[in-house]
GROMACS .gro file of C-alpha atoms in nm:
model
  290
    1MET     CA    1  10.883   9.023   8.698
    2LYS     CA    2  11.034   9.269   8.473
    3PRO     CA    3  11.019   9.641   8.616
    4ARG     CA    4  10.753   9.768   8.455
    5GLU     CA    5  10.494   9.443   8.518
    6PHE     CA    6  10.610   9.528   8.905
    7TRP     CA    7  10.554   9.916   8.838
    8MET     CA    8  10.212   9.862   8.704
    9LEU     CA    9  10.142   9.605   9.034
   10PHE     CA   10  10.247   9.799   9.323
   11SER     CA   11  10.175  10.165   9.204
   12PRO     CA   12   9.783  10.161   9.314
   13SER     CA   13   9.885  10.027   9.655
   14LEU     CA   14  10.181  10.294   9.669
   15VAL     CA   15   9.933  10.593   9.547
   16VAL     CA   16   9.676  10.486   9.815
   17MET     CA   17   9.976  10.472  10.116
   18VAL     CA   18  10.088  10.763  10.064
   19GLY     CA   19   9.751  10.975  10.000
   20LEU     CA   20   9.637  10.767  10.328
   21LEU     CA   21   9.928  10.746  10.531
   22VAL     CA   22  10.237  10.968  10.396
   23VAL     CA   23  10.067  11.272  10.332
   24PRO     CA   24   9.838  11.312  10.653
   25LEU     CA   25  10.186  11.208  10.859
   26VAL     CA   26  10.302  11.507  10.702
   27ARG     CA   27  10.002  11.713  10.697
   28THR     CA   28  10.057  11.607  11.099
   29VAL     CA   29  10.391  11.668  11.168
   30GLN     CA   30  10.333  12.073  10.957
   31TRP     CA   31  10.070  12.136  11.163
   32SER     CA   32  10.228  12.074  11.508
   33PHE     CA   33  10.468  12.344  11.460
   34GLU     CA   34  10.162  12.594  11.409
   35ASP     CA   35   9.845  12.783  11.552
   36VAL     CA   36   9.612  12.647  11.283
   37HIS     CA   37   9.201  12.595  11.305
   38TYR     CA   38   8.968  12.477  11.046
   39GLY     CA   39   8.930  12.789  10.776
   40THR     CA   40   9.287  12.956  10.876
   41PRO     CA   41   9.609  12.931  10.744
   42GLY     CA   42   9.878  12.823  10.992
   43THR     CA   43  10.062  13.038  11.167
   44PHE     CA   44  10.424  12.929  11.278
   45VAL     CA   45  10.494  12.883  11.654
   46GLY     CA   46  10.789  12.642  11.704
   47LEU     CA   47  10.765  12.474  11.995
   48ALA     CA   48  10.444  12.588  12.189
   49ASN     CA   49  10.207  12.344  12.089
   50PHE     CA   50  10.434  12.062  12.269
   51ALA     CA   51  10.543  12.337  12.593
   52ALA     CA   52  10.153  12.333  12.579
   53ALA     CA   53  10.063  11.989  12.543
   54LEU     CA   54  10.389  11.867  12.812
   55THR     CA   55  10.204  12.122  13.066
   56ASP     CA   56   9.891  12.016  13.078
   57ALA     CA   57   9.784  11.782  13.408
   58ARG     CA   58   9.496  11.616  13.120
   59PHE     CA   59   9.730  11.503  12.909
   60GLY     CA   60   9.949  11.331  13.175
   61ARG     CA   61   9.690  11.188  13.329
   62ALA     CA   62   9.568  11.073  12.990
   63VAL     CA   63   9.884  10.900  12.912
   64LEU     CA   64   9.896  10.698  13.228
   65PHE     CA   65   9.568  10.609  13.164
   66THR     CA   66   9.696  10.525  12.828
   67VAL     CA   67  10.007  10.311  12.958
   68VAL     CA   68   9.828  10.135  13.240
   69VAL     CA   69   9.577  10.038  13.067
   70THR     CA   70   9.853   9.878  12.775
   71VAL     CA   71  10.056   9.679  13.034
   72VAL     CA   72   9.806   9.574  13.191
   73THR     CA   73   9.585   9.431  12.907
   74THR     CA   74   9.889   9.342  12.704
   75ALA     CA   75  10.011   9.078  12.999
   76ILE     CA   76   9.656   8.943  12.995
   77LEU     CA   77   9.626   8.901  12.676
   78LEU     CA   78  10.015   8.688  12.652
   79VAL     CA   79   9.864   8.482  12.932
   80LEU     CA   80   9.496   8.416  12.871
   81GLY     CA   81   9.554   8.383  12.444
   82TYR     CA   82   9.844   8.092  12.577
   83LEU     CA   83   9.616   7.908  12.794
   84ILE     CA   84   9.309   7.950  12.604
   85ALA     CA   85   9.536   7.824  12.239
   86ILE     CA   86   9.675   7.492  12.509
   87GLY     CA   87   9.348   7.420  12.508
   88VAL     CA   88   9.219   7.460  12.194
   89ASN     CA   89   9.502   7.279  12.049
   90ARG     CA   90   9.399   6.983  12.223
   91LEU     CA   91   9.055   7.022  12.051
   92THR     CA   92   8.999   6.792  11.765
   93THR     CA   93   8.634   6.791  11.600
   94SER     CA   94   8.474   7.083  11.775
   95ARG     CA   95   8.764   7.324  11.768
   96PRO     CA   96   8.627   7.476  11.405
   97LEU     CA   97   8.310   7.529  11.683
   98VAL     CA   98   8.437   7.637  11.984
   99LEU     CA   99   8.668   7.916  11.724
  100GLY     CA  100   8.358   8.045  11.531
  101ILE     CA  101   8.191   8.140  11.912
  102MET     CA  102   8.543   8.238  12.023
  103LEU     CA  103   8.612   8.538  11.676
  104ILE     CA  104   8.231   8.632  11.795
  105SER     CA  105   8.385   8.944  12.018
  106TYR     CA  106   8.674   9.000  11.771
  107VAL     CA  107   8.473   9.028  11.435
  108LEU     CA  108   8.229   9.278  11.610
  109PRO     CA  109   8.252   9.668  11.546
  110THR     CA  110   8.503   9.809  11.888
  111LEU     CA  111   8.174  10.059  11.916
  112VAL     CA  112   7.900   9.778  11.901
  113GLY     CA  113   8.113   9.522  12.132
  114ALA     CA  114   8.108   9.859  12.388
  115VAL     CA  115   7.814   9.946  12.397
  116ALA     CA  116   7.646   9.504  12.456
  117TYR     CA  117   7.965   9.506  12.677
  118SER     CA  118   7.867   9.839  12.890
  119TRP     CA  119   7.476   9.671  12.945
  120LEU     CA  120   7.663   9.411  13.185
  121PHE     CA  121   7.733   9.697  13.428
  122ASP     CA  122   7.408   9.836  13.371
  123ASP     CA  123   7.087   9.831  13.563
  124ASN     CA  124   6.956   9.956  13.248
  125PHE     CA  125   6.990   9.680  13.071
  126GLY     CA  126   6.964   9.427  13.324
  127GLY     CA  127   7.309   9.466  13.484
  128LEU     CA  128   7.426   9.112  13.497
  129VAL     CA  129   7.763   9.186  13.664
  130ASN     CA  130   7.609   9.401  13.908
  131ARG     CA  131   7.332   9.159  14.039
  132LEU     CA  132   7.592   8.838  14.067
  133VAL     CA  133   7.748   9.155  14.299
  134GLY     CA  134   7.463   9.146  14.535
  135PHE     CA  135   7.451   8.808  14.489
  136LEU     CA  136   7.750   8.741  14.678
  137GLY     CA  137   7.670   9.038  14.912
  138GLY     CA  138   7.859   9.292  14.755
  139SER     CA  139   7.786   9.606  14.783
  140GLN     CA  140   7.651   9.841  14.430
  141VAL     CA  141   7.980   9.949  14.228
  142LEU     CA  142   7.975  10.236  14.020
  143TRP     CA  143   8.067  10.115  13.711
  144PHE     CA  144   8.099  10.459  13.476
  145THR     CA  145   8.166  10.679  13.785
  146ASP     CA  146   8.428  10.566  13.958
  147GLN     CA  147   8.806  10.533  13.845
  148VAL     CA  148   8.899  10.214  13.951
  149PRO     CA  149   8.588  10.041  13.884
  150ASN     CA  150   8.564  10.182  13.540
  151ALA     CA  151   8.895  10.103  13.422
  152VAL     CA  152   8.824   9.738  13.536
  153VAL     CA  153   8.570   9.742  13.307
  154VAL     CA  154   8.789   9.953  12.992
  155VAL     CA  155   9.016   9.651  13.043
  156SER     CA  156   8.820   9.385  13.041
  157ASN     CA  157   8.619   9.487  12.739
  158THR     CA  158   8.912   9.550  12.557
  159VAL     CA  159   9.061   9.230  12.665
  160TRP     CA  160   8.745   9.063  12.575
  161HIS     CA  161   8.735   9.202  12.245
  162MET     CA  162   9.138   9.186  12.118
  163LEU     CA  163   9.165   8.769  12.302
  164PRO     CA  164   9.062   8.563  11.981
  165PHE     CA  165   9.315   8.739  11.774
  166ALA     CA  166   9.611   8.661  12.051
  167MET     CA  167   9.454   8.328  12.076
  168LEU     CA  168   9.453   8.290  11.732
  169ILE     CA  169   9.800   8.331  11.657
  170VAL     CA  170   9.949   8.165  11.976
  171LEU     CA  171   9.792   7.855  11.838
  172ALA     CA  172   9.936   7.854  11.484
  173GLY     CA  173  10.249   7.893  11.682
  174LEU     CA  174  10.163   7.576  11.856
  175GLN     CA  175  10.122   7.439  11.607
  176SER     CA  176  10.420   7.541  11.468
  177VAL     CA  177  10.599   7.396  11.724
  178PRO     CA  178  10.815   7.091  11.631
  179THR     CA  179  10.703   6.702  11.722
  180GLU     CA  180  11.026   6.660  11.837
  181LEU     CA  181  11.106   6.891  12.048
  182ARG     CA  182  10.794   6.831  12.257
  183GLU     CA  183  10.911   6.426  12.286
  184ALA     CA  184  11.261   6.535  12.351
  185ALA     CA  185  11.162   6.722  12.654
  186THR     CA  186  10.946   6.449  12.811
  187ILE     CA  187  11.237   6.174  12.743
  188ASP     CA  188  11.419   6.437  12.953
  189GLY     CA  189  11.188   6.387  13.233
  190ALA     CA  190  11.025   6.748  13.176
  191SER     CA  191  10.666   6.792  13.317
  192SER     CA  192  10.436   6.960  13.134
  193PHE     CA  193  10.500   7.297  13.315
  194GLN     CA  194  10.856   7.296  13.245
  195THR     CA  195  10.808   7.214  12.851
  196HIS     CA  196  10.622   7.508  12.838
  197LEU     CA  197  10.868   7.718  13.002
  198ARG     CA  198  11.151   7.593  12.860
  199VAL     CA  199  11.130   7.467  12.503
  200ILE     CA  200  10.799   7.622  12.332
  201ILE     CA  201  10.786   7.959  12.492
  202PRO     CA  202  11.116   8.030  12.357
  203THR     CA  203  11.066   7.853  12.032
  204MET     CA  204  10.759   8.081  11.988
  205ARG     CA  205  10.924   8.381  12.141
  206GLY     CA  206  10.908   8.588  11.785
  207VAL     CA  207  10.497   8.446  11.781
  208LEU     CA  208  10.492   8.596  12.136
  209GLY     CA  209  10.657   8.983  12.035
  210PHE     CA  210  10.428   8.998  11.744
  211VAL     CA  211  10.124   8.946  11.929
  212THR     CA  212  10.301   9.176  12.228
  213LEU     CA  213  10.342   9.434  11.966
  214ILE     CA  214  10.017   9.434  11.789
  215SER     CA  215   9.826   9.426  12.144
  216ILE     CA  216  10.014   9.772  12.245
  217MET     CA  217   9.960   9.935  11.915
  218ASP     CA  218   9.567   9.871  11.945
  219VAL     CA  219   9.533   9.944  12.329
  220LEU     CA  220   9.749  10.266  12.287
  221ARG     CA  221   9.511  10.391  11.988
  222MET     CA  222   9.192  10.349  12.194
  223PHE     CA  223   8.859  10.567  12.140
  224ASP     CA  224   8.611  10.439  12.035
  225ASN     CA  225   8.552  10.142  12.314
  226LEU     CA  226   8.543  10.443  12.580
  227VAL     CA  227   8.252  10.635  12.456
  228PRO     CA  228   7.992  10.372  12.588
  229LEU     CA  229   8.201  10.230  12.887
  230SER     CA  230   8.369  10.555  13.003
  231PRO     CA  231   8.085  10.820  12.965
  232GLN     CA  232   8.259  11.074  13.226
  233ALA     CA  233   8.656  11.002  13.166
  234ALA     CA  234   8.766  11.340  13.189
  235ALA     CA  235   8.601  11.369  13.482
  236ILE     CA  236   8.757  11.029  13.615
  237GLY     CA  237   9.056  11.046  13.493
  238ASN     CA  238   9.013  10.740  13.287
  239GLU     CA  239   9.066  10.951  12.942
  240SER     CA  240   9.266  10.792  12.638
  241ILE     CA  241   9.565  11.007  12.457
  242MET     CA  242   9.315  10.963  12.103
  243MET     CA  243   9.021  11.074  12.328
  244TYR     CA  244   9.200  11.362  12.448
  245VAL     CA  245   9.274  11.455  12.101
  246TYR     CA  246   8.923  11.429  11.985
  247SER     CA  247   8.812  11.681  12.260
  248VAL     CA  248   9.082  11.911  12.175
  249ALA     CA  249   9.089  11.939  11.813
  250PHE     CA  250   8.749  11.830  11.740
  251ALA     CA  251   8.493  11.806  12.036
  252ASP     CA  252   8.336  12.172  12.188
  253GLY     CA  253   8.447  12.386  11.928
  254ALA     CA  254   8.754  12.327  12.057
  255GLN     CA  255   8.921  12.307  11.696
  256ASP     CA  256   9.289  12.355  11.739
  257LEU     CA  257   9.475  12.130  11.522
  258GLY     CA  258   9.798  12.282  11.619
  259LEU     CA  259   9.786  12.134  11.968
  260GLY     CA  260   9.593  11.814  11.865
  261SER     CA  261   9.878  11.742  11.602
  262ALA     CA  262  10.154  11.813  11.827
  263ILE     CA  263  10.010  11.545  12.130
  264ASN     CA  264   9.959  11.297  11.788
  265VAL     CA  265  10.326  11.326  11.717
  266LEU     CA  266  10.407  11.294  12.155
  267THR     CA  267  10.192  10.997  12.100
  268ILE     CA  268  10.323  10.852  11.804
  269GLY     CA  269  10.677  10.903  12.000
  270LEU     CA  270  10.533  10.694  12.276
  271ILE     CA  271  10.431  10.394  12.096
  272LEU     CA  272  10.772  10.387  11.864
  273VAL     CA  273  10.946  10.375  12.257
  274MET     CA  274  10.699  10.092  12.414
  275LEU     CA  275  10.780   9.886  12.129
  276ILE     CA  276  11.152   9.935  12.072
  277PRO     CA  277  11.220   9.608  12.268
  278PHE     CA  278  11.003   9.384  12.109
  279ILE     CA  279  11.084   9.514  11.775
  280ARG     CA  280  11.435   9.411  11.804
  281GLY     CA  281  11.365   9.106  11.930
  282ILE     CA  282  11.134   9.061  11.667
  283PHE     CA  283  11.457   9.132  11.409
  284LYS     CA  284  11.726   8.922  11.635
  285GLU     CA  285  11.448   8.609  11.605
  286ALA     CA  286  11.431   8.667  11.177
  287LYS     CA  287  11.816   8.647  11.193
  288VAL     CA  288  11.852   8.335  11.410
  289ALA     CA  289  11.580   8.156  11.172
  290ARG     CA  290  11.824   8.292  10.849
   0.00000   0.00000   0.00000
């Protein structure tokens, strides 16, 4: 391809990326060092916004809740995604139907899916889970006002929404494992569990790392599903970082763009810290493949 042809094809994407990614990122970093509100020019305040965020107990609770939910959700997604992918991989004619049914939760808009999911725990809409708890002899659970039950609702909804994606990627990885490796493990007397643990999973390390990376990025940025699932998030300590940013920079007239931008910068740093091990693993896998 000639340089002129390349730039003709690439320049539209470059303009979009600069406009929607680079410029907002630069402005966010700039505002994080300023005291800026809507309609007024910013005033440089140095690290004051970062100090305010790091000394705010509410921000600390939001970070703790977000990290815990991310770790738990990612672990569940990897285990369930792998187990379900094994089962789907053994299907033949019914595989398209099963995949189509499973993808429903993933293609639904997050907010719409979260509202429908909340009905399982809301007696005003049937409360199927509450009825099941009562049938088993359990007492009433306050799913939306108690911290731990509400965290269970948030984690289960996130898993329900993202599990099809994890399963599809793992399924593609399973189908790429050479048949010769499975047959060699069987000849060596390895059980099914040993074959998966010592042959298939090491072969799919890059795929599993990719699923982990995407899951961490998505869960760390959770926001809209908490609106119907955790209406009292700030009061019970189940507020995510993005919900905290929205509250600081947009909601209830708290139009502090400087503090909101500083929290965003800190969040980007947190995401990078959590992703570094997996990014390094993917690069190592790529080098080995070469």
